[in-house]
Short mmCIF file of C-alpha atoms in Angstrom, two decimals:
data_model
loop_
_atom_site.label_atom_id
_atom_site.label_comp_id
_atom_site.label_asym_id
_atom_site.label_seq_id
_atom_site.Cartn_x
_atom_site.Cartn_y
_atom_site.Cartn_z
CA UNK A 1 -0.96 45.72 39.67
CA UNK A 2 2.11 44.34 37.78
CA UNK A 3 3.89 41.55 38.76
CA UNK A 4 1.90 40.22 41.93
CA UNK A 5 0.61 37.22 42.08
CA UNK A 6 -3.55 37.45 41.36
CA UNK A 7 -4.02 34.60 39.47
CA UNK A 8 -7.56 34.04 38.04
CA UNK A 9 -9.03 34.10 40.78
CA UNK A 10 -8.13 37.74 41.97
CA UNK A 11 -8.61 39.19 38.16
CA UNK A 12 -12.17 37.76 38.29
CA UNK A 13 -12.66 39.86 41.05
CA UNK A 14 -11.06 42.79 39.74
CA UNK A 15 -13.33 42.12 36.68
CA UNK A 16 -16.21 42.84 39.01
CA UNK A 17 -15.42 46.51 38.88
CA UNK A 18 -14.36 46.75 35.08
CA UNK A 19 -17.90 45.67 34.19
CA UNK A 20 -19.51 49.07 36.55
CA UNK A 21 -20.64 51.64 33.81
CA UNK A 22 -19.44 53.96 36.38
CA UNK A 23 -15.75 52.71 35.72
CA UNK A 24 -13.95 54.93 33.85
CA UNK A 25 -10.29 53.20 34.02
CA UNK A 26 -8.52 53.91 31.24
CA UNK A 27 -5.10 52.12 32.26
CA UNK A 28 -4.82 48.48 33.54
CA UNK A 29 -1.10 47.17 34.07
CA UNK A 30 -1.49 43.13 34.68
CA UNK A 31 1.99 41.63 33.87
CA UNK A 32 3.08 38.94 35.43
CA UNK A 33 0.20 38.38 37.66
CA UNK A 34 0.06 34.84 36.81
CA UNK A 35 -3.05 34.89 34.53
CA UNK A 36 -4.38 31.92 32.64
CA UNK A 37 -6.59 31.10 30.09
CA UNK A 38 -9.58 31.51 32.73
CA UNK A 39 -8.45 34.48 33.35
CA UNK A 40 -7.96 36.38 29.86
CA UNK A 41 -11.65 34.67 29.41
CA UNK A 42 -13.60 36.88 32.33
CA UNK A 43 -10.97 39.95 31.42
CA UNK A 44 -12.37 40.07 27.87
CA UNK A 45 -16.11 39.55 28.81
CA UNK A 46 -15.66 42.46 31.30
CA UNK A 47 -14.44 44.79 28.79
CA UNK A 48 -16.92 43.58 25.94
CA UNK A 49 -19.70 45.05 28.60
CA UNK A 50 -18.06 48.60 29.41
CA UNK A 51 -15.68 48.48 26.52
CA UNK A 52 -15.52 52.23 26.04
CA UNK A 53 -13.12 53.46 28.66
CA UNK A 54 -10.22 51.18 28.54
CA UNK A 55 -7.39 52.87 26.07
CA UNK A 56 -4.28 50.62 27.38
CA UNK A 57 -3.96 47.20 28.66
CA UNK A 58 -0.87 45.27 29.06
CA UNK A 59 -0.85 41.10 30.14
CA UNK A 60 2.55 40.76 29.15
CA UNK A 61 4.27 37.54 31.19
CA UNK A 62 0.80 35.75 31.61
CA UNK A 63 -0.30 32.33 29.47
CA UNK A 64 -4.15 33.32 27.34
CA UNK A 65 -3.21 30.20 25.54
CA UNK A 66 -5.06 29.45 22.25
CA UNK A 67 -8.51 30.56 23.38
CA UNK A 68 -7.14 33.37 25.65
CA UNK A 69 -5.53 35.04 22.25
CA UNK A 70 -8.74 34.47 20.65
CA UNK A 71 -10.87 36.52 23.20
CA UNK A 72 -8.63 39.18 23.25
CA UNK A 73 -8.47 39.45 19.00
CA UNK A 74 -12.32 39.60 19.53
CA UNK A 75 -12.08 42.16 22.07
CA UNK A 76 -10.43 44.15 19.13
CA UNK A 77 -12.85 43.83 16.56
CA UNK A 78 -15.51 45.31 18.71
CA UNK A 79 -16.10 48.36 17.22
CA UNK A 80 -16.80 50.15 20.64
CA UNK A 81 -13.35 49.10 21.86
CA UNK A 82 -11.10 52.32 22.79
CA UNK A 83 -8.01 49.93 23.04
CA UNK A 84 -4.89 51.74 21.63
CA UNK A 85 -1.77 49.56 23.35
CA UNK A 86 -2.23 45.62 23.93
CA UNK A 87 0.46 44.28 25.62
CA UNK A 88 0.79 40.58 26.01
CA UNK A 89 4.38 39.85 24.12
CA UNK A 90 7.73 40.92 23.54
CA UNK A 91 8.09 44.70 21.86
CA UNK A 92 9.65 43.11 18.85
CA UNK A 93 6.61 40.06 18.73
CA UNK A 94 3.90 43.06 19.10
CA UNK A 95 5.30 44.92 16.36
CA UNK A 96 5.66 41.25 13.70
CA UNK A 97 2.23 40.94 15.05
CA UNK A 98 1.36 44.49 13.88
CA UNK A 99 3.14 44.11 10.41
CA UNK A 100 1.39 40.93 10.04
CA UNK A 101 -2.06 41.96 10.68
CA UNK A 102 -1.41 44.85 8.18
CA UNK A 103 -0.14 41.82 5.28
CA UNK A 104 -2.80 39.12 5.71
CA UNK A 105 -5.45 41.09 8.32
CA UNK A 106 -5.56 38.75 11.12
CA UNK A 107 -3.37 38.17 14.38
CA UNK A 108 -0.50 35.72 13.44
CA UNK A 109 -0.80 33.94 17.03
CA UNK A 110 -4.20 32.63 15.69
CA UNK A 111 -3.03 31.83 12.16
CA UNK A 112 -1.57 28.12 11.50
CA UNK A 113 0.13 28.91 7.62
CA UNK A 114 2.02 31.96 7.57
CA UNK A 115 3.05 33.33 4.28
CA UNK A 116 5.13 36.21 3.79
CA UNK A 117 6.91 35.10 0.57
CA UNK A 118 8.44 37.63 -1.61
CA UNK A 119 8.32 40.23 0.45
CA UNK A 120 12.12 41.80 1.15
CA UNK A 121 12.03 41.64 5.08
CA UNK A 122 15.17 43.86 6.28
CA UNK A 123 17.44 43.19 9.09
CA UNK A 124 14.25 44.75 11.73
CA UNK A 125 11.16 42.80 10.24
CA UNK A 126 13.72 39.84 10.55
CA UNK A 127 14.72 40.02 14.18
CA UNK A 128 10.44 41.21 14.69
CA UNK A 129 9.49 37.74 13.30
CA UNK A 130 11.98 36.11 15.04
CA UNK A 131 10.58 37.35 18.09
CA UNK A 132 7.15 36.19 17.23
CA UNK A 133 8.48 32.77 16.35
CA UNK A 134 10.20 32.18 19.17
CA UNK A 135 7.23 33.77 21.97
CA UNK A 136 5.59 30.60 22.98
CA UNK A 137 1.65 31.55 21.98
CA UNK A 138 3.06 30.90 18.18
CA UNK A 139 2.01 27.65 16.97
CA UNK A 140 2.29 28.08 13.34
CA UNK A 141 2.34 25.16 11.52
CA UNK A 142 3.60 26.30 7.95
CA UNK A 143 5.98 29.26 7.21
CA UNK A 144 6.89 30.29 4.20
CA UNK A 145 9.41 32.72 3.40
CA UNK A 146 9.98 32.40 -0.29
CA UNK A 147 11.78 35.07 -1.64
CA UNK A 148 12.20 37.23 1.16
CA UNK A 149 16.03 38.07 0.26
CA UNK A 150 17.40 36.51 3.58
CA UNK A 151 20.91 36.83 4.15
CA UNK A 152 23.16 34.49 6.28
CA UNK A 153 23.21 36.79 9.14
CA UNK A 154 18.87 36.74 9.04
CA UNK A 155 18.88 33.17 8.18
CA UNK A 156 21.22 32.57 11.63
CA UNK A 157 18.19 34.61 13.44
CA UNK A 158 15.15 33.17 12.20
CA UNK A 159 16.94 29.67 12.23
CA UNK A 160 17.59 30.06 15.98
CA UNK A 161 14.21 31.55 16.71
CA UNK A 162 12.65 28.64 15.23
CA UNK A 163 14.64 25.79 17.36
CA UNK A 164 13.61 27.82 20.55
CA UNK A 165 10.03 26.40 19.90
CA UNK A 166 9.93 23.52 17.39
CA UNK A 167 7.57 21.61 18.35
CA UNK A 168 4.47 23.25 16.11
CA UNK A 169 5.96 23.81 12.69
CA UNK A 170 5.36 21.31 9.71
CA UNK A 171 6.07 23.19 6.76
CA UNK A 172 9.46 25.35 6.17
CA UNK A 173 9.95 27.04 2.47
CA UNK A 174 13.18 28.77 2.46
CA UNK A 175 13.72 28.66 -1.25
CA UNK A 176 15.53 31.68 -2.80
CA UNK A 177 17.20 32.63 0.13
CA UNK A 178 21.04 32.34 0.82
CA UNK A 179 20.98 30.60 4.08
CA UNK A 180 25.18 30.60 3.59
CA UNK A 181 27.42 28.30 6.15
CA UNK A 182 26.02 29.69 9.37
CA UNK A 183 22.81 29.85 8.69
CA UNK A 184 22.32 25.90 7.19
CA UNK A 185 24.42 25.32 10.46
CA UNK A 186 21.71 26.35 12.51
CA UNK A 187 19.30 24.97 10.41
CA UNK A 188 20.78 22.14 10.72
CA UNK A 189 20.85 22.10 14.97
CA UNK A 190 16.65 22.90 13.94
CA UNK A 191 16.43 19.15 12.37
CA UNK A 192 18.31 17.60 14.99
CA UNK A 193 16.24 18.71 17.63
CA UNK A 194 14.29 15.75 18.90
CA UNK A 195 11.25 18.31 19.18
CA UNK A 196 11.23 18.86 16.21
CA UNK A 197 8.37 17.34 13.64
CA UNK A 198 9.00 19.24 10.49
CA UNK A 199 7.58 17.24 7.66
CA UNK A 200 8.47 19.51 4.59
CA UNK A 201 11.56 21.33 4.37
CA UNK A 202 11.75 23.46 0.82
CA UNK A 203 15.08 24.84 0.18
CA UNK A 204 15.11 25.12 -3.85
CA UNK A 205 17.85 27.55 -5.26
CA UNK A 206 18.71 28.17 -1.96
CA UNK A 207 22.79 27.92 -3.25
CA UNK A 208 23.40 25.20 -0.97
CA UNK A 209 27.37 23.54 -1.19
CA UNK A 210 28.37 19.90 -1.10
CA UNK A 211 29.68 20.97 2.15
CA UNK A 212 26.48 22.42 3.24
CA UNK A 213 24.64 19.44 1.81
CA UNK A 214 26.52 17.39 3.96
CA UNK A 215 25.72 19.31 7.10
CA UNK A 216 22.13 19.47 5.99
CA UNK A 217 21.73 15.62 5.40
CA UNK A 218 23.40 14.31 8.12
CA UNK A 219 21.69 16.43 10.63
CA UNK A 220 17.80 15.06 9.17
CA UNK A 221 19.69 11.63 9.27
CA UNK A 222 19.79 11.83 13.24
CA UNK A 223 16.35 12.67 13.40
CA UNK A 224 14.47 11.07 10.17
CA UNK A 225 11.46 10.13 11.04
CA UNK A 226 8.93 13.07 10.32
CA UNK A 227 10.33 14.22 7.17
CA UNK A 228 7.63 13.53 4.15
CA UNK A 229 9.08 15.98 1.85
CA UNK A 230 12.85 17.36 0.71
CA UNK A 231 12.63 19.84 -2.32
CA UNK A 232 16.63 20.43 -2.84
CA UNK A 233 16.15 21.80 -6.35
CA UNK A 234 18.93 23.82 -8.20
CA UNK A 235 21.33 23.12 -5.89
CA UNK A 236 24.62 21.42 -5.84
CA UNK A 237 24.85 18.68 -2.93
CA UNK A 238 28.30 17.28 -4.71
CA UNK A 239 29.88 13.84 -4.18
CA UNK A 240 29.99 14.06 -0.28
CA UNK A 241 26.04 15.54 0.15
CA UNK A 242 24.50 13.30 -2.20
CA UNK A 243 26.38 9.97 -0.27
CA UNK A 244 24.93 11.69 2.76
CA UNK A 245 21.51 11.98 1.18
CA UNK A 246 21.56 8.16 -0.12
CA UNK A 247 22.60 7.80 3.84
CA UNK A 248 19.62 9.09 5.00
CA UNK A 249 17.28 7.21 2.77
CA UNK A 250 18.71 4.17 3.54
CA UNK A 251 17.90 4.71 7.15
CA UNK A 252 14.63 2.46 7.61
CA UNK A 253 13.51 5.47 10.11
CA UNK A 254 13.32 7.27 6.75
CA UNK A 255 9.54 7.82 5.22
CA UNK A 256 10.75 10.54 3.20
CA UNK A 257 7.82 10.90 -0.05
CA UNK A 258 8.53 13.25 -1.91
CA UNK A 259 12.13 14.01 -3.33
CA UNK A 260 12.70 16.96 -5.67
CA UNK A 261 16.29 16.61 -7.39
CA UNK A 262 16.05 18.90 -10.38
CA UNK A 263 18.40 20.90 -11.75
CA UNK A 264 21.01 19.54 -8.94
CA UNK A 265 24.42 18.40 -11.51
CA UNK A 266 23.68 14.85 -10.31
CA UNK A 267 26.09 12.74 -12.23
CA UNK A 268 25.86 9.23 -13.38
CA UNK A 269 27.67 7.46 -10.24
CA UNK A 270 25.69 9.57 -8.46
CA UNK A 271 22.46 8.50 -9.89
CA UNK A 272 23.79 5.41 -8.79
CA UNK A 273 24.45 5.67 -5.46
CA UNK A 274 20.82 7.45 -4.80
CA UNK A 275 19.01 5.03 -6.59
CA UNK A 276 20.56 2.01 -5.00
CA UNK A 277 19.97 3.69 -1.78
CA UNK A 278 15.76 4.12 -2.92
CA UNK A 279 15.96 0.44 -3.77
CA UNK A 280 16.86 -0.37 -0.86
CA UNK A 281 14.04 1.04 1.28
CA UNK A 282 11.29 2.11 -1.58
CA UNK A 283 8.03 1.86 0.35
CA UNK A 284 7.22 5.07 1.04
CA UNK A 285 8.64 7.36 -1.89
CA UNK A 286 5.94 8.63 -4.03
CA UNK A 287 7.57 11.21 -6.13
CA UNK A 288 11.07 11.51 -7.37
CA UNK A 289 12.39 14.24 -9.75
CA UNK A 290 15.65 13.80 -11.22
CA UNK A 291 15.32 16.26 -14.39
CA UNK A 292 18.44 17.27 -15.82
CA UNK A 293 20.34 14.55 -14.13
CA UNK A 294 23.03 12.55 -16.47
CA UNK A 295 21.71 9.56 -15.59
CA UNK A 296 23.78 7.13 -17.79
CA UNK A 297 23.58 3.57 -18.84
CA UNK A 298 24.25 2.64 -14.56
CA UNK A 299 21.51 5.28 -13.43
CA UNK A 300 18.81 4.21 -16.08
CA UNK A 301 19.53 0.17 -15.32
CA UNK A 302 20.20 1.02 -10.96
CA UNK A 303 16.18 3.28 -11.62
CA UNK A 304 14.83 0.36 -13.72
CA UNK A 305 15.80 -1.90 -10.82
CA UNK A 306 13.68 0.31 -8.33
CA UNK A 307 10.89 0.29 -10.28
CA UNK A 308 10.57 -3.33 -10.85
CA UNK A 309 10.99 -3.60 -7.19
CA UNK A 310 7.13 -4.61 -5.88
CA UNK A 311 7.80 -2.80 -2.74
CA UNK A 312 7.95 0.49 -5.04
CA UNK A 313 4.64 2.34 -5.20
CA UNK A 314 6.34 5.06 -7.42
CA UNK A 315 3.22 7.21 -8.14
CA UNK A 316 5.32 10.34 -10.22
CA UNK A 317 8.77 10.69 -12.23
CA UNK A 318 9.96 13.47 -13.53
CA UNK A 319 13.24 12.48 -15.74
CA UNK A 320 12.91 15.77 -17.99
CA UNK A 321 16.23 16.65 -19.58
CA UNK A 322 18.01 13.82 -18.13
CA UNK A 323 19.68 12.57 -21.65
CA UNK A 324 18.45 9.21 -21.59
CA UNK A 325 18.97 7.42 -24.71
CA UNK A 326 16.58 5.49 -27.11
CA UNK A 327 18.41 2.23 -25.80
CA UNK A 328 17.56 3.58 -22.21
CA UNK A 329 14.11 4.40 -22.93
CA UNK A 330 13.59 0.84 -23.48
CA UNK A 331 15.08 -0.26 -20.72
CA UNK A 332 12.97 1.98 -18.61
CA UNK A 333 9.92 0.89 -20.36
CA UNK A 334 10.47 -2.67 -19.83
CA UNK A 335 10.73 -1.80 -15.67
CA UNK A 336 7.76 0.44 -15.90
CA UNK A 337 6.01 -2.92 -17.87
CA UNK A 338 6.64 -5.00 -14.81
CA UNK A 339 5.32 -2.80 -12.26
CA UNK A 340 2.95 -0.30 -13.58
CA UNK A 341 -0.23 -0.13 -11.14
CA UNK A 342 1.10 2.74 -8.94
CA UNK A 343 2.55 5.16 -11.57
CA UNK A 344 0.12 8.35 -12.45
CA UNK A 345 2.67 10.93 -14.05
CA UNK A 346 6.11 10.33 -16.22
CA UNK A 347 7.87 13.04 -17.62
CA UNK A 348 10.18 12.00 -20.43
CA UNK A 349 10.83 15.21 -22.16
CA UNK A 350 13.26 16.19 -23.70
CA UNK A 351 15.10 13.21 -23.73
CA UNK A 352 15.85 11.00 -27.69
CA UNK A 353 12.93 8.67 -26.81
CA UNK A 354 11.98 8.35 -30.46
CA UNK A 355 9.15 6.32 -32.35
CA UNK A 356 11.11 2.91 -30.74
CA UNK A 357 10.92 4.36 -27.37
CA UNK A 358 7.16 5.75 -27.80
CA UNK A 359 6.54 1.55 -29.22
CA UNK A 360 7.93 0.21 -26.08
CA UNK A 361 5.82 2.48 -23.75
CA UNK A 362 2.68 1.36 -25.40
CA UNK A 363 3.43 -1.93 -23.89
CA UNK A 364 3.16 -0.11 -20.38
CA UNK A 365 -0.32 1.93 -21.57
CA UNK A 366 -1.92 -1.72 -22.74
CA UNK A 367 -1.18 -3.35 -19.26
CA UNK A 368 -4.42 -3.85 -17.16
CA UNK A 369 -2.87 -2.60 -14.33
CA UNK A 370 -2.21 1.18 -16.06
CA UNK A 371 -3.57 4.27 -14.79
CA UNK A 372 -1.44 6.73 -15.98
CA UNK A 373 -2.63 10.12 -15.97
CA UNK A 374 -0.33 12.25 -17.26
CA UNK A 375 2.56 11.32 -19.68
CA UNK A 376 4.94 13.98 -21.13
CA UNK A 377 7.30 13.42 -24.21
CA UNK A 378 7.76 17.08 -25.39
CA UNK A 379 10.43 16.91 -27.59
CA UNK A 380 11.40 13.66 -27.82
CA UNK A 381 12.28 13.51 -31.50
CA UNK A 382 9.22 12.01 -31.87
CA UNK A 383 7.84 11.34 -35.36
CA UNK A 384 5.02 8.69 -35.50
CA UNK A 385 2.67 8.08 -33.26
CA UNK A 386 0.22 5.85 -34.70
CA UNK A 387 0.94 2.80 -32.45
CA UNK A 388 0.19 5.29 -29.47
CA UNK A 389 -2.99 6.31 -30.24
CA UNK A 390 -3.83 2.82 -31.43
CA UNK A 391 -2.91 1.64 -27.70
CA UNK A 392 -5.13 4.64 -26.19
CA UNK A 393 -8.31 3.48 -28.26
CA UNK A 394 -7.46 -0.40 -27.97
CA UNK A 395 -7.32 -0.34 -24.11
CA UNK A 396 -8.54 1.28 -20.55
CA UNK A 397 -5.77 3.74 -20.47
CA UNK A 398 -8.06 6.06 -22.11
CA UNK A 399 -10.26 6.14 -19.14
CA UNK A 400 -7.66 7.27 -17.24
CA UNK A 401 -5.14 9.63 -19.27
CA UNK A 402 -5.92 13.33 -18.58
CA UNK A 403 -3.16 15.18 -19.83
CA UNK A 404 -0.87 13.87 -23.18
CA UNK A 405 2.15 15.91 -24.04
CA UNK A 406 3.46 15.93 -27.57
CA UNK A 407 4.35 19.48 -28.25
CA UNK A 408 7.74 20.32 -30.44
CA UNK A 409 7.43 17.06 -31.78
CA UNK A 410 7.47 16.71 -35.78
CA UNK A 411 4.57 14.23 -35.95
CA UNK A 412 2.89 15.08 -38.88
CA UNK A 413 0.27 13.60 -40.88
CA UNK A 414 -0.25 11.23 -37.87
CA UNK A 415 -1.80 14.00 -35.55
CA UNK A 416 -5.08 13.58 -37.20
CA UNK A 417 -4.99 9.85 -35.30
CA UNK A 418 -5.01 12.17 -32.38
CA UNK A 419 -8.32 14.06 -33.43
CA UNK A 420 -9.77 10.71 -33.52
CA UNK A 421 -9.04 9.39 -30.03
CA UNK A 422 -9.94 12.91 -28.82
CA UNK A 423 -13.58 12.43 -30.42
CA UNK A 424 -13.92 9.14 -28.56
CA UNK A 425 -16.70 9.30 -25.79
CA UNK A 426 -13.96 7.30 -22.98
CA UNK A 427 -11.60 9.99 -23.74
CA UNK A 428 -10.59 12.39 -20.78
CA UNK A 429 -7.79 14.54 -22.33
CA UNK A 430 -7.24 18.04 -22.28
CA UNK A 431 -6.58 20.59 -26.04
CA UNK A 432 -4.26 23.00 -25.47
CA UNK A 433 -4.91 25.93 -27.66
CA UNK A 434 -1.47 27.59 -26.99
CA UNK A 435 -0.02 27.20 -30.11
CA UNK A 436 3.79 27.89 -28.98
CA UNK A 437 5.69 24.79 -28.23
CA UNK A 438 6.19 24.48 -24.28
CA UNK A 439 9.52 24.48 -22.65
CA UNK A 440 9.19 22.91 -19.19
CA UNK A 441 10.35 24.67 -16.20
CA UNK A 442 12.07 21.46 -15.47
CA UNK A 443 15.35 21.60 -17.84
CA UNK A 444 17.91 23.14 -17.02
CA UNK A 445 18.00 27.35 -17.99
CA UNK A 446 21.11 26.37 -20.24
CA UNK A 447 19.72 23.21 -22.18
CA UNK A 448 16.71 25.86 -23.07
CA UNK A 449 16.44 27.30 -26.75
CA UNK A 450 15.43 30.69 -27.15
CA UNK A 451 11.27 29.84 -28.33
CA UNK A 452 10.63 30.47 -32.06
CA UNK A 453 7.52 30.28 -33.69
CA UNK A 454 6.67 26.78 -34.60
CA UNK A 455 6.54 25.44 -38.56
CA UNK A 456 3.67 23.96 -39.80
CA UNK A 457 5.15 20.53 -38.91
CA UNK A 458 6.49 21.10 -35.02
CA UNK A 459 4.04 19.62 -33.36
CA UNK A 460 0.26 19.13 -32.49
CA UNK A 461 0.23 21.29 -29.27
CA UNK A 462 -2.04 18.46 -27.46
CA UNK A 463 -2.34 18.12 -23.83
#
């Protein structure tokens, strides 16, 4: 009865008949009969009664909408159900359905988070989930293709998919793939469309150019409003992407969070330029990593200046790796000192704080205002830290410190200070029993020694 115009009206009737235990159809063709939710509702209760019969269905060009999908994935669990085709989608959506259902066991049209990361997908899964992403019933809100080995050609498909029917997704991790020119172009045409709301974008070690970075950044520029998170990790964005970046969070339609930097060659006039950009418009960030950056003596004084800025409500910093100085230290210190409510995790390591540095941020842990939860100075050339533990016991930041890293630090006889504050009822920290010095994922691969066992003196291993 393909392709006339029954409506739900005229399949209600026809569900008079499917319901007759003398029915035996085995066969029902209903596409594009202009069937609606209604409709797919009385189809499915018909079939639940004399569900034994029916071995191929197909609703293809008709709307179930949310609940519609949901009777008919019902419909299929019912163990009586003969159904061997369903037909309500594209070939190539039915068959990303089908592989789907086999990965996570439920229909992807009534999922909101797909994940399908690590999994090589091939040129035919590819253009199958494109299918599916594209069909109009999808209304995923989070995909996440991590790993999948994507290729420029795949990213162009899935890319172009996607801005067929943006309006659902939230969540986009890409990272791992190689997107190339064409397929951050079409990416790209993705973020510019006004329908689309994505609020996290992952594209970490994705091999993205300056050029690319350019493309990327400009196109989230014309439409900035929905972003919340930007993980650009291992990349290199260049002069020309990271001016474009500082452009786009310097746009006051900008409420971008979360900004993951590491590993990205920033340089120190580039540090620059993207912190006096932050500082200009610092009310919404909430996490900034710029590990492995060289930030410089302009970097360290433009990020100081940020975060004495009251409007900053800076809540983590990762600045692992990033060569800062024992001069620098203090002048970050000092900043923190000023404005030191918001702040919950720094990450220092492996950087030449030293005992001087370590001094200075005392200052910030005897402030009031401190709630600092986790602080990590692994590897700072670290050698004393008496006057730390001294400022743990003497003020609140006990209450609040959960996690204290001084691993691969040559503190010596002054760990047993440590064993002290850790037997003090207000204390909330963590031991780490690993014995093996940590090297954060943070620093760069090349700035990482090969891990020996540690000497007697390297370090307390606390956490």
């Amino acid at each position: 009865m393909s392709n006339n115009n029954l409506r739900d009206s005229g399949v209600k009737l026809l569900c008079t008949g499917l319901k007759n235990i003398a029915c035996h159809l085995e066969i029902l063709r209903l596409s594009d009969c202009s069937i609606t939710e209604e409709g797919y509702k009385a189809l499915a209760s018909a079939l639940r009664s004399n569900p034994s019969h029916l071995i191929e269905l197909d609703l293809s060009g008709n709307d179930p909408g949310p609940s519609g999908v949901k009777q008919l994935d019902d419909l299929l669990q019912d163990p009586n159900c003969q159904l061997k085709t369903l037909r309500f989608l594209c070939p190539a959506a039915e068959e990303a359905c089908q592989y789907v259902r086999g990965i996570v066991g439920k229909n992807p049209l009534l999922l909101r988070e797909l994940d399908l990361s690590r999994r090589e997908l091939g040129d035919t899964r590819v253009n199958q989930i494109a299918a599916l992403l594209q069909d109009k019933h999808c209304t995923l809100n989070t995909l996440n293709l991590w790993g999948c080995s994507i290729t420029e050609e795949q990213s162009l498909v899935l890319t172009s998919a996607l801005n067929s029917n943006p309006s659902h997704l939230r969540e986009l991790n890409l990272r791992g793939n190689k997107p190339g020119d064409s397929g951050v172009k079409s990416l790209s045409d993705l973020l510019m469309n006004t329908q689309c709301k994505l609020e996290k974008l992952n594209l970490c070690g994705c091999s993205i150019t300056e050029e690319q970075s350019l493309v990327l950044t400009s196109a989230l520029n014309s439409n900035p409003s929905h972003l919340r998170e930007l993980n650009l990790r291992g990349n290199k964005p260049g002069d020309s992407g990271v001016k474009s970046l500082s452009d786009l969070l310097m746009n006051t339609q900008c409420k971008l969070e979360k900004l993951d930097l590491w590993g990205c060659s920033i340089t120190e006039e580039q540090s620059l330029v993207l912190t006096s950009a932050l500082n200009s418009n610092p009310s919404h960030l909430r996490e900034l990593n710029l590990s492995g950056s060289k930030l410089g003596d302009s970097g360290v004084k433009n990020l100081s200046d940020l975060l004495m800025n009251t409007q900053c409500k800076l809540e983590k910093l990762d600045l692992c790796g990033c060569s800062i100085t024992e001069k620098q230290s203090l002048v970050l210190t000092s900043a923190l000192n000023s404005n030191p409510s918001h702040l919950r995790e720094l990450d220092l390591s492996w950087n030449h704080i030293t005992n001087t540095g370590v001094n200075h941020l005392c200052d910030v842990l005897k402030d009031s205002g401190c709630k600092l939860e986790r602080l990590s100075l692994n590897r700072c050339g670290i050698t004393d830290v008496s006057s730390l533990t001294r400022s743990l016991r003497n003020t609140k930041a006990l209450r609040f410190l959960k996690e204290l890293d001084l691993s691969d630090n040559m503190i010596g006889d002054s760990k047993q200070q440590l064993v002290d504050v850790l037997r003090d009822s207000n204390c909330e920290l963590r031991v780490d029993e690993d014995p093996w010095p940590r090297v954060p994922d943070r620093v760069q691969p090349s700035r990482v020694p090969d891990r020996v066992q540690p000497s007697q003196d390297d370090g307390c291993c606390i956490s």
